[in-house]
GROMACS .gro file of C-alpha atoms in nm:
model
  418
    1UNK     CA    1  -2.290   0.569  -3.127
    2UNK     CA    2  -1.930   0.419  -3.047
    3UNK     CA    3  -1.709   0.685  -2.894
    4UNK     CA    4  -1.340   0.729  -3.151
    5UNK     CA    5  -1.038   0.559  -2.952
    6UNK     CA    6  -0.856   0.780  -2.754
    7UNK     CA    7  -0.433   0.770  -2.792
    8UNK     CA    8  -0.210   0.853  -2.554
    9UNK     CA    9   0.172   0.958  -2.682
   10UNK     CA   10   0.450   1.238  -2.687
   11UNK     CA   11   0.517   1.536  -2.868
   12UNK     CA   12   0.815   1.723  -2.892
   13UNK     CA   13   0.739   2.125  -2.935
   14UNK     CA   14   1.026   2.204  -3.155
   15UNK     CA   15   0.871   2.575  -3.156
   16UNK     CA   16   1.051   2.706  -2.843
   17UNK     CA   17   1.390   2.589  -2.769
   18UNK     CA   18   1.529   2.690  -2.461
   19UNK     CA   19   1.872   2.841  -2.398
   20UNK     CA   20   2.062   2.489  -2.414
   21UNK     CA   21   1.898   2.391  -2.740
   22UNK     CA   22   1.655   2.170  -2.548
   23UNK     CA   23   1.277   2.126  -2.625
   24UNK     CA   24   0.939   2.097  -2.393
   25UNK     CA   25   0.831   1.725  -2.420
   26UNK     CA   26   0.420   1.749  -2.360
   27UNK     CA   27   0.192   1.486  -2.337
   28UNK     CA   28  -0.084   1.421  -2.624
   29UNK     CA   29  -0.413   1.294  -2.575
   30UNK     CA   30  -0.627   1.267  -2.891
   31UNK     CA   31  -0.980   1.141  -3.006
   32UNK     CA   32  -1.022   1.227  -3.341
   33UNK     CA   33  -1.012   1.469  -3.472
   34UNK     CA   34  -0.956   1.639  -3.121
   35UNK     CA   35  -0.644   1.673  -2.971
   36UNK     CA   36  -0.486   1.861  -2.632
   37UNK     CA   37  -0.101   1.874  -2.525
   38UNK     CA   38   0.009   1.892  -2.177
   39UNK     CA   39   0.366   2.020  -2.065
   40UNK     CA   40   0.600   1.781  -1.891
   41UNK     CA   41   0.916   1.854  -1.713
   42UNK     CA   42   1.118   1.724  -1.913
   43UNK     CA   43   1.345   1.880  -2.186
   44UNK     CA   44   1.541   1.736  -2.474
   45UNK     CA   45   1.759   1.813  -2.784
   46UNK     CA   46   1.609   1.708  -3.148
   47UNK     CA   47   1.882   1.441  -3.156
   48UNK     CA   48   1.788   1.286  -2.834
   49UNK     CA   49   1.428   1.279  -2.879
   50UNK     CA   50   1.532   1.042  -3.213
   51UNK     CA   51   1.732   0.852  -2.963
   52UNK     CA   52   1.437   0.793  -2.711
   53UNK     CA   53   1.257   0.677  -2.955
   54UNK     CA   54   1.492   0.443  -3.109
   55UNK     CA   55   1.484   0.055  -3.038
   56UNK     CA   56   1.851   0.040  -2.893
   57UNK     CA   57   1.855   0.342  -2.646
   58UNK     CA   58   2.268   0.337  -2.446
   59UNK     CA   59   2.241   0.655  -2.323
   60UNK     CA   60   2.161   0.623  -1.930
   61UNK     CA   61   2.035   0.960  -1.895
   62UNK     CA   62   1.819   0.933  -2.155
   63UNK     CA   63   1.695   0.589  -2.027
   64UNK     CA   64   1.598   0.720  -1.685
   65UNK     CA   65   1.368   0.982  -1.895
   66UNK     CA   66   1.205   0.726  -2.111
   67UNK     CA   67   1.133   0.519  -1.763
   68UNK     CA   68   0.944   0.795  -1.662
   69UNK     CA   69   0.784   0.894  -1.950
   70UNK     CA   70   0.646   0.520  -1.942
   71UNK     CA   71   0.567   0.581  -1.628
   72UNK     CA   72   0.320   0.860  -1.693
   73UNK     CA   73   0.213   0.754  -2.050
   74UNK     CA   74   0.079   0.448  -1.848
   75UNK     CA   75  -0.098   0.694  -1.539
   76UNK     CA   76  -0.276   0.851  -1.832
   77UNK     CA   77  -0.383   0.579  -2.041
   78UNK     CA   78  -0.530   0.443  -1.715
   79UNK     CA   79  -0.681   0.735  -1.611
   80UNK     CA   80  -0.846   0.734  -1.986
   81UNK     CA   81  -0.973   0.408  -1.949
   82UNK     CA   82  -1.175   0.529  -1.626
   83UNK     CA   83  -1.345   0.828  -1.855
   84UNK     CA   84  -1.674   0.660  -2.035
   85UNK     CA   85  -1.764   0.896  -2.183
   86UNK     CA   86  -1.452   1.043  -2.262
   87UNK     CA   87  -1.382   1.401  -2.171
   88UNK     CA   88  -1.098   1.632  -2.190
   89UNK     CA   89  -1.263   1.797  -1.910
   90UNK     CA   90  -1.265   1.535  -1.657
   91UNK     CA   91  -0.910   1.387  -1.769
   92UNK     CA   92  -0.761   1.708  -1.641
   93UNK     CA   93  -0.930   1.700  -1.345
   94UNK     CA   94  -0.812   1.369  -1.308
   95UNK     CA   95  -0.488   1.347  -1.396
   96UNK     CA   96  -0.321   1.736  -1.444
   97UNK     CA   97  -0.505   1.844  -1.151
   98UNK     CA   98  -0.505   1.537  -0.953
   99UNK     CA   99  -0.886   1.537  -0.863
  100UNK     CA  100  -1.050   1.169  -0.944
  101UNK     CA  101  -1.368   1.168  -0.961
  102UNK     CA  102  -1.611   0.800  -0.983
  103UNK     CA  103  -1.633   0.710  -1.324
  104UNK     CA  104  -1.981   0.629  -1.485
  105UNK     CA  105  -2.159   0.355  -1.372
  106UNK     CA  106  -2.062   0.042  -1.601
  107UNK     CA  107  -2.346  -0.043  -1.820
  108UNK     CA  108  -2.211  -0.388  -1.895
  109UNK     CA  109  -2.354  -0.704  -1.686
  110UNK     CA  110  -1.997  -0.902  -1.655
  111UNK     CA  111  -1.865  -0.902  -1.340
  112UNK     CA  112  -1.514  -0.895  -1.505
  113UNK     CA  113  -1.602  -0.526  -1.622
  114UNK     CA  114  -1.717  -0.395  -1.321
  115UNK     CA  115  -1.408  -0.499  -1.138
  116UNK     CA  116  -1.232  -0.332  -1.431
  117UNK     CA  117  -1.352  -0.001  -1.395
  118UNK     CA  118  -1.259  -0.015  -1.018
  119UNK     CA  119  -0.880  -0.105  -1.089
  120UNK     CA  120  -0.855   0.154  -1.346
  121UNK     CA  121  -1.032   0.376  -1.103
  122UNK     CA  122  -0.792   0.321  -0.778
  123UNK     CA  123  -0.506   0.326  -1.037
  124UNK     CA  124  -0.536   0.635  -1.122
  125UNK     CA  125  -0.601   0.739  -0.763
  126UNK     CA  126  -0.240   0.579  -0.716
  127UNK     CA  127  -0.378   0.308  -0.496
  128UNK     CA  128  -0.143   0.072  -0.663
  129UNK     CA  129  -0.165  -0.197  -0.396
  130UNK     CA  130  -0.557  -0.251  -0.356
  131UNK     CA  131  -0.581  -0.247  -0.734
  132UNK     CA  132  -0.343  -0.517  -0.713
  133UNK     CA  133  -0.582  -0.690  -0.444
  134UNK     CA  134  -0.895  -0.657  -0.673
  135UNK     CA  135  -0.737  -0.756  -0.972
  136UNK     CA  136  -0.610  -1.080  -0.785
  137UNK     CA  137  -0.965  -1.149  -0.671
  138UNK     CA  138  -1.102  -1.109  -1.026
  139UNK     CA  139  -0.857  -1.392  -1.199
  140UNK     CA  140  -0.919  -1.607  -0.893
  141UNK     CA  141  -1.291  -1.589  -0.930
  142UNK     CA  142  -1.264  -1.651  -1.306
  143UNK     CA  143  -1.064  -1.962  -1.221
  144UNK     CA  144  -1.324  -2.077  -1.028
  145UNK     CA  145  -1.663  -1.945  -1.294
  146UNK     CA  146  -1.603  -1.799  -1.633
  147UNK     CA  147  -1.794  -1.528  -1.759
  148UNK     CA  148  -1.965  -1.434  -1.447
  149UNK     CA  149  -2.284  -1.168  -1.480
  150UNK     CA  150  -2.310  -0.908  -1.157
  151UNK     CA  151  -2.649  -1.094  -1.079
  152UNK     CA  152  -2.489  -1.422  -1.071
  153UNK     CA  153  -2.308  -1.332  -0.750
  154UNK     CA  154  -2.572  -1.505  -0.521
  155UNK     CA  155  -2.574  -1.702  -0.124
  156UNK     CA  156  -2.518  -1.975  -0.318
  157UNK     CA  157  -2.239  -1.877  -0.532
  158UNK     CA  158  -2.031  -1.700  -0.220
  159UNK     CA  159  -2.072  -2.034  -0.046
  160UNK     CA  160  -1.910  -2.271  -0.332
  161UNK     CA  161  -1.657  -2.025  -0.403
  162UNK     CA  162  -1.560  -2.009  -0.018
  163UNK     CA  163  -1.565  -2.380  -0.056
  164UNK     CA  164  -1.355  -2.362  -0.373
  165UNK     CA  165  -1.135  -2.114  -0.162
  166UNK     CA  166  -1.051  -2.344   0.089
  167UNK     CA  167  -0.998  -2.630  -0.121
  168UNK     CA  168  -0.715  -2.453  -0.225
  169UNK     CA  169  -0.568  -2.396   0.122
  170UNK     CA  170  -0.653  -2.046   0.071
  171UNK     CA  171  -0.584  -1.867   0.444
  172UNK     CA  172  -0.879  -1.705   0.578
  173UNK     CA  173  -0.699  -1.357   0.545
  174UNK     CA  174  -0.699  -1.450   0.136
  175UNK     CA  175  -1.036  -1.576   0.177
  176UNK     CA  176  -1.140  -1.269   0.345
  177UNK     CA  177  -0.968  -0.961   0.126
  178UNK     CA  178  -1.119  -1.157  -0.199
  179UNK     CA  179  -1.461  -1.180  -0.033
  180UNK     CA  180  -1.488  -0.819   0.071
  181UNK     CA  181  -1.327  -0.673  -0.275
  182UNK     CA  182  -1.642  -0.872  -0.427
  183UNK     CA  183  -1.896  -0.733  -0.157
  184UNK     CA  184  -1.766  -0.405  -0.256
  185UNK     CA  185  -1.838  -0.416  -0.563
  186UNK     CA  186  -2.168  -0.544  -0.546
  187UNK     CA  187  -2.218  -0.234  -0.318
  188UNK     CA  188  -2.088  -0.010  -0.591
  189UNK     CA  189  -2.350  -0.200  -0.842
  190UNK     CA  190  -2.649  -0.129  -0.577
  191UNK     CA  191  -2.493   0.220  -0.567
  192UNK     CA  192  -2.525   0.280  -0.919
  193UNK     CA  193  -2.887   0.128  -0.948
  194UNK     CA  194  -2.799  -0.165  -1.162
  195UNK     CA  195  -2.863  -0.411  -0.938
  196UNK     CA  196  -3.172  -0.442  -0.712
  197UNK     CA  197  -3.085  -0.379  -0.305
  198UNK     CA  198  -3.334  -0.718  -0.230
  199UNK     CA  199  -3.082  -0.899  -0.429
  200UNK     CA  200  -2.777  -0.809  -0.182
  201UNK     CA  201  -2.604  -1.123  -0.184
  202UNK     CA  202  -2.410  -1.061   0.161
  203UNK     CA  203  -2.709  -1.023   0.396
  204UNK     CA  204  -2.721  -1.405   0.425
  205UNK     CA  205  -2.398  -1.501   0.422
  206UNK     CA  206  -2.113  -1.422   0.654
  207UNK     CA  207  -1.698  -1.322   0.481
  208UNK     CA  208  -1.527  -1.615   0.724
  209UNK     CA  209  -1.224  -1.399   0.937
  210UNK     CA  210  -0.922  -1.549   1.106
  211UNK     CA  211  -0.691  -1.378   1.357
  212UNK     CA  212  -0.376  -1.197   1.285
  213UNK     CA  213  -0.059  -1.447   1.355
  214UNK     CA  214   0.106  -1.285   1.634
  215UNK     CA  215   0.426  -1.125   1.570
  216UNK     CA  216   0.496  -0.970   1.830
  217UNK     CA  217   0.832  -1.020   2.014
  218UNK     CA  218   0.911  -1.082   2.398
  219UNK     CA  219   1.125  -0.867   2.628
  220UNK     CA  220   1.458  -1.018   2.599
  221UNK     CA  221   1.463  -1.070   2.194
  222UNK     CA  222   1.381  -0.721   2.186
  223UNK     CA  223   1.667  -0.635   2.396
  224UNK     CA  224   1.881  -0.866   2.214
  225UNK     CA  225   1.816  -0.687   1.866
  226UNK     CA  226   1.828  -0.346   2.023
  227UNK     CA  227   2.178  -0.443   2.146
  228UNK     CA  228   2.318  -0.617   1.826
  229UNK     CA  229   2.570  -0.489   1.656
  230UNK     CA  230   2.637  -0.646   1.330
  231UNK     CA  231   2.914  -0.658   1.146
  232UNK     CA  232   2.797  -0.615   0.802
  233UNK     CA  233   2.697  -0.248   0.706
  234UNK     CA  234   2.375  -0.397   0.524
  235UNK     CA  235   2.262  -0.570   0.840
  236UNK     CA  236   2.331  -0.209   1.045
  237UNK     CA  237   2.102  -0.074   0.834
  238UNK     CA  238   1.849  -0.305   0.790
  239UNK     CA  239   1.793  -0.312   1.231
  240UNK     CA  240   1.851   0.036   1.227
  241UNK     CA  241   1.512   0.105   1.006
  242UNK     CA  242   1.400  -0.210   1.177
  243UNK     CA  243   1.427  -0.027   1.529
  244UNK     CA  244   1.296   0.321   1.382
  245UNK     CA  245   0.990   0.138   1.316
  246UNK     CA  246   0.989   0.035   1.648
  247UNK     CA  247   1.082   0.313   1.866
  248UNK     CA  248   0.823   0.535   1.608
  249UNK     CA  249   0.500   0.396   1.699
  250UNK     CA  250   0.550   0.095   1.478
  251UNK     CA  251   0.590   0.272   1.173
  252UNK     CA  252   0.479   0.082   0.827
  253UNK     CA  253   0.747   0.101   0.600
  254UNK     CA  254   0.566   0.261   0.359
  255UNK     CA  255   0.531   0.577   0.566
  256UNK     CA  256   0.910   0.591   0.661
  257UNK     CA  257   0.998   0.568   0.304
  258UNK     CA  258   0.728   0.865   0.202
  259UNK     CA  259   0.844   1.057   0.533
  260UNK     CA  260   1.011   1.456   0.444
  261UNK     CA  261   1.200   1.638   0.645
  262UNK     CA  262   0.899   1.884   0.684
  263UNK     CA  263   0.773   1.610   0.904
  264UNK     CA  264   1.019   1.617   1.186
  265UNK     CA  265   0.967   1.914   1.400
  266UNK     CA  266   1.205   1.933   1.704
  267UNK     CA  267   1.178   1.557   1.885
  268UNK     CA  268   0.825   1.507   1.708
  269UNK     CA  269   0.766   1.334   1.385
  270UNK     CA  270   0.403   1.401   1.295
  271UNK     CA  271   0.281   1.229   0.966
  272UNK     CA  272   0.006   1.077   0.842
  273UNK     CA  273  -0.077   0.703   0.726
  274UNK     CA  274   0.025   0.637   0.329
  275UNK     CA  275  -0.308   0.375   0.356
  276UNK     CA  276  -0.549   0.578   0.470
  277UNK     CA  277  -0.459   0.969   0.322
  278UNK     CA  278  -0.628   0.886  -0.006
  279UNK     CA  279  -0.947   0.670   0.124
  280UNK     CA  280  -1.036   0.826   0.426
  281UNK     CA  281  -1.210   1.173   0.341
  282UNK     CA  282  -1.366   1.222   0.698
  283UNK     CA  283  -1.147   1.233   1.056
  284UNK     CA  284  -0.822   1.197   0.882
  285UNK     CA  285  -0.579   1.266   1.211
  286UNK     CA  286  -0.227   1.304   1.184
  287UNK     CA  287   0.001   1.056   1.414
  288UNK     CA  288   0.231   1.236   1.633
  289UNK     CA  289   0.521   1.066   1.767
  290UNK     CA  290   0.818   1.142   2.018
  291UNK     CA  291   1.157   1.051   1.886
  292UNK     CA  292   1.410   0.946   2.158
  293UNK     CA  293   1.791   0.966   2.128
  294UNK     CA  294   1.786   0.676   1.914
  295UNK     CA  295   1.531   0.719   1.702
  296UNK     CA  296   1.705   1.061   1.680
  297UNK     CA  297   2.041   0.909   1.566
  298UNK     CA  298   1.908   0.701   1.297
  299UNK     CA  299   1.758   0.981   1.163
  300UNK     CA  300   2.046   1.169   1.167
  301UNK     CA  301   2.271   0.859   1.038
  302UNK     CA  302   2.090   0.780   0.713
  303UNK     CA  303   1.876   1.131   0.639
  304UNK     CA  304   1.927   1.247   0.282
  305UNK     CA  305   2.154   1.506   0.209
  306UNK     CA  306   2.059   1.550  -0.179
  307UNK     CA  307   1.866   1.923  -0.206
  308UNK     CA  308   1.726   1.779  -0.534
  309UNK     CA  309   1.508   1.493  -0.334
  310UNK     CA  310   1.247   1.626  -0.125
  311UNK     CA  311   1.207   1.296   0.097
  312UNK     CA  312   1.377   1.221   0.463
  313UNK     CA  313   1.542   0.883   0.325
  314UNK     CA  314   1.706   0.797  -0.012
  315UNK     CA  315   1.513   0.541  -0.087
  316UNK     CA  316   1.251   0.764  -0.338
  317UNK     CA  317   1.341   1.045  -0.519
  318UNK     CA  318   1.085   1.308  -0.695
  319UNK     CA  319   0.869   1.214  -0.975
  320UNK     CA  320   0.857   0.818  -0.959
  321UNK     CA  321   0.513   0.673  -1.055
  322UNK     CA  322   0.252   0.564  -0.756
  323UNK     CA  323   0.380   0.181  -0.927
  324UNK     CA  324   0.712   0.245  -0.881
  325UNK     CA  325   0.691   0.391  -0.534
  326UNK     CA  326   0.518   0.036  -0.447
  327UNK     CA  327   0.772  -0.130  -0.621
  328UNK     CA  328   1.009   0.067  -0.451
  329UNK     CA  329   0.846   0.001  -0.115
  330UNK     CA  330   0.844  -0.386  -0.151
  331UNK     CA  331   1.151  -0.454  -0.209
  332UNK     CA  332   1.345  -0.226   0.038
  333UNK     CA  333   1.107  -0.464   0.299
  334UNK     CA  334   1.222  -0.775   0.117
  335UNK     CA  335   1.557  -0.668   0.132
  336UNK     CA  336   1.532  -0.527   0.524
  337UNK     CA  337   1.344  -0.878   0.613
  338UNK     CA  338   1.629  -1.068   0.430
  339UNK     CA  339   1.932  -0.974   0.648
  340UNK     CA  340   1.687  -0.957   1.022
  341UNK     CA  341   1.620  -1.299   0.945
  342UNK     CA  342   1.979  -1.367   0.889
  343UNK     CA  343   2.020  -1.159   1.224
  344UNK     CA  344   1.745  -1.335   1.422
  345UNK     CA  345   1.930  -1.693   1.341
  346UNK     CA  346   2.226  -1.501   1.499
  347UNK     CA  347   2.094  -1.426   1.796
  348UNK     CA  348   1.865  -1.746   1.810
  349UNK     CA  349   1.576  -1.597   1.801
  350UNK     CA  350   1.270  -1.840   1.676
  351UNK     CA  351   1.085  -1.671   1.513
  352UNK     CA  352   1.116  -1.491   1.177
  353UNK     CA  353   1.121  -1.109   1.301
  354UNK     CA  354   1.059  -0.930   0.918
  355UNK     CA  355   0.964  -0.550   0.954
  356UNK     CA  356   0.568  -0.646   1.013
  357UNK     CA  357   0.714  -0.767   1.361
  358UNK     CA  358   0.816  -0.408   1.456
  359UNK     CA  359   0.500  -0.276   1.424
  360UNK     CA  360   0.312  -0.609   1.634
  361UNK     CA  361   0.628  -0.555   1.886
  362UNK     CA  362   0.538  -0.221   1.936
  363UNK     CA  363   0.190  -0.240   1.995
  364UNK     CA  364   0.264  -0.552   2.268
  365UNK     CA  365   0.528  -0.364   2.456
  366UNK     CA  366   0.232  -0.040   2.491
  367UNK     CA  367   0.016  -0.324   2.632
  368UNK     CA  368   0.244  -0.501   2.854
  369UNK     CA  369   0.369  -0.127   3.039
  370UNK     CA  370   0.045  -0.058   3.060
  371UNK     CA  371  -0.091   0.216   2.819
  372UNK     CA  372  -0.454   0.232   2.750
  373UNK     CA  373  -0.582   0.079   2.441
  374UNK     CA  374  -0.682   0.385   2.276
  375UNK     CA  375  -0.364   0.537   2.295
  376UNK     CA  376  -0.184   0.230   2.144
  377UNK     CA  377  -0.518   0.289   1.859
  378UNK     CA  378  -0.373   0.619   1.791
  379UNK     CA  379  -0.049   0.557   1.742
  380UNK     CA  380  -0.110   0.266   1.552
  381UNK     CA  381  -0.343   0.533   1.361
  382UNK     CA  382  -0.624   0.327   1.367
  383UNK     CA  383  -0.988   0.393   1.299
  384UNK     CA  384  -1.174   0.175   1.613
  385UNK     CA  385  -1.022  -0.026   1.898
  386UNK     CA  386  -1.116  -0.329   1.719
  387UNK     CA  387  -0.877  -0.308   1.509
  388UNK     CA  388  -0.609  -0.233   1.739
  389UNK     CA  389  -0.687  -0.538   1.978
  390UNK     CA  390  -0.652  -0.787   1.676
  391UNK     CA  391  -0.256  -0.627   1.694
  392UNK     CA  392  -0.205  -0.691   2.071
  393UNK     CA  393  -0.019  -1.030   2.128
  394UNK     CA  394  -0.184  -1.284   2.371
  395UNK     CA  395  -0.074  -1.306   2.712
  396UNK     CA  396   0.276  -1.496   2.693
  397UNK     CA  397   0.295  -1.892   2.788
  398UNK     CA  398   0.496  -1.794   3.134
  399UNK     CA  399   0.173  -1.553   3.224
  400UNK     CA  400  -0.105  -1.804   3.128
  401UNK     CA  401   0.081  -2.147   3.364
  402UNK     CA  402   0.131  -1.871   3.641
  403UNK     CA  403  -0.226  -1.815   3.631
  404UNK     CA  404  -0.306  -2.212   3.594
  405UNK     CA  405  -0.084  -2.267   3.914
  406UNK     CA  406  -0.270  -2.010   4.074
  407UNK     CA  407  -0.594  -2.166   4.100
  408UNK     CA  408  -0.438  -2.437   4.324
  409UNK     CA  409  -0.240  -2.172   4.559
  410UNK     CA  410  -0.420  -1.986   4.878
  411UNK     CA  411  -0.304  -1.774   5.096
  412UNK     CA  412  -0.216  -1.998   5.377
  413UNK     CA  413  -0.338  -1.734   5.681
  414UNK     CA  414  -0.700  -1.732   5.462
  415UNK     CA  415  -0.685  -2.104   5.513
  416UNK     CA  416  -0.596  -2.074   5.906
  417UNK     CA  417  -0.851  -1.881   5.965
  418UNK     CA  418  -1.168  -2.058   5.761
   0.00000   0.00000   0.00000
């Protein structure tokens, strides 16, 4: 028997006013002819709950509220779709008390589906980004096949879509992320007993990888940026964060923007990685970090000063949806990349040097003064060395001719005396 339709809206309890006239917005989920309210933390007047939910809404206040109440009507309604069966039960596990748990197995044969279910899924586990990635990989393979059964996904069908991949001028790296968001889940299929482990697809045929373009930069550009001082206050800023990265282990930008001051202790930011905090269950290490003078100063120079926002920088504030943080995110680094490339062409440096560089740059300099590789793995907070040596640049041009030449020089007294 079909399951009723679940709805996700608003309710406005009228019942309890508080001392400024202002009402408890909850949230209401209902399947008929069940329903449950949760409290928000927001609070309105009668009039401008009309207002929010008029078509022509001026009020700017009131805008920012219904942003965020769209925000978290959409967390919900994804976290529903993820519930089959649906139960109150689990959606407050899920989504009031923040524990997600693996939805049932899919019962459906379309591939489409069972890519479905795993974007809701890492939706609602705020993993944004790699639902993104899967649901990418889904519309390209559909390009390529229509209508696509789990069991159709064969040596034979990896093979022509690699093929099809490439005819494209996909890059391996493309190539590569789509091929292992479909081996997962096939795994999640042979997980959940709907497909047979003899029919494992991937045990024949190999997900092509390329290596990472090096970014890293060499000793004088770095001294050149870490000297520059710009005259524009946007391109300050943008090296400044650009440097933090650097000097901080090489930083992602999505950690500096999620740092809090809770995380600096003394001359030690310890934190740990945005990409890895809701994946990795086992080993999960923090990455400590010494800040020097300058690292120190930048801090200092653009820390927040708002009580209200609980974060280091200004760039988030408290109660912005896992989207918008990623939104967020993206376009400080489009905007940070923007003026360094403008600053780069200033100081005629070659090669674009966005905030991915700092990070490469970092990682090279450890190498090049000598620090083991599985220090440069920990502060890059990685999970193997393998990983870590696919960020360390190749030995520079000026290194590789000196050790050409070198295979035609002798010591002249070893020559004497043969």
């Amino acid at each position: 028997m079909e399951q009723p339709q679940v709805f996700v809206s608003f309710f406005l309890d009228a019942s309890r006013p508080n001392s400024d006239g202002k009402c408890l917005i909850k949230l209401n989920i209902y399947q008929k002819p069940h329903k449950r309210r949760y409290a928000t933390k927001f609070h309105v007047t009668k009039e401008d709950w009309a207002k929010l939910n008029s078509a022509k809404l001026r009020d700017e206040d009131l805008k920012e509220i219904k942003k965020k109440l769209n925000a978290l009507q959409s967390q919900a309604e994804d976290v529903v779709a993820t519930i089959k069966p649906f139960s109150f039960v689990t959606f407050e596990d899920a989504f009031i008390k923040g524990i997600v748990t693996t939805p049932t197995a899919t019962t459906s044969r379309m591939l489409t589906d069972w890519f479905t279910t795993s974007i809701n899924l890492l939706k609602a586990n705020d993993q944004v980004g790699t639902a993104g990635t899967y649901q990418t990989t889904i519309n390209s393979i559909n390009e390529f096949k229509k209508n696509l059964q789990i069991q159709d996904i064969t040596p034979a069908f990896l093979q022509s879509y690699e093929k099809h991949l490439r005819s494209e001028n996909k890059s391996l790296s493309t190539i590569s992320i789509y091929m292992r968001n479909l081996r997962s889940i096939i795994n999640k299929a042979i997980k959940d007993k709907f497909l047979s482990r003899d029919a494992y697809p991937f045990k024949s045929y190999e997900i092509p990888t390329g290596q990472n373009v090096k970014k890293a930069l060499k000793d004088f550009d770095i001294n050149h940026i870490l000297t520059y001082t710009p005259e524009k206050a946007d391109q300050q800023k943008a090296v400044d964060f650009w440097i933090f990265s650097y000097l901080c282990s090489g930083i992602n930008f999505a950690d500096i923007i999620a740092l809090k001051p809770s995380n600096i202790s003394g001359n030690y930011l310890t934190f740990y990685r945005q990409k890895t905090i809701r994946t990795k269950k086992k080993d999960l290490r923090p990455i400590k970090v010494g800040l020097n003078s300058r690292a120190l100063a930048i801090i200092e120079k653009y820390k927040n000063t708002d009580p209200q926002n609980p974060y280091l920088f200004s760039i988030l504030e408290a109660g912005l949806s896992a989207k918008t943080i990623k939104n967020r995110c993206q376009r400080f680094i489009k905007w940070v990349n923007k003026r360094m490339y403008e600053i780069c062409e200033d100081l005629g440096i070659e090669n674009k040097t966005g905030t991915y560089a700092a990070r490469h740059t970092f990682s090279t300099v450890m190498k090049r003064k000598g620090a083991p590789t599985s220090f440069i793995k920990d502060a890059l907070g990685h999970s193997s060395v393998a990983t870590t040596e696919n960020y360390l640049d190749s030995f520079e041009d000026e290194v590789i001719l000196e050790y050409a030449n070198a295979l035609t020089t002798f010591n002249q007294s070893v020559l004497k005396a043969v």
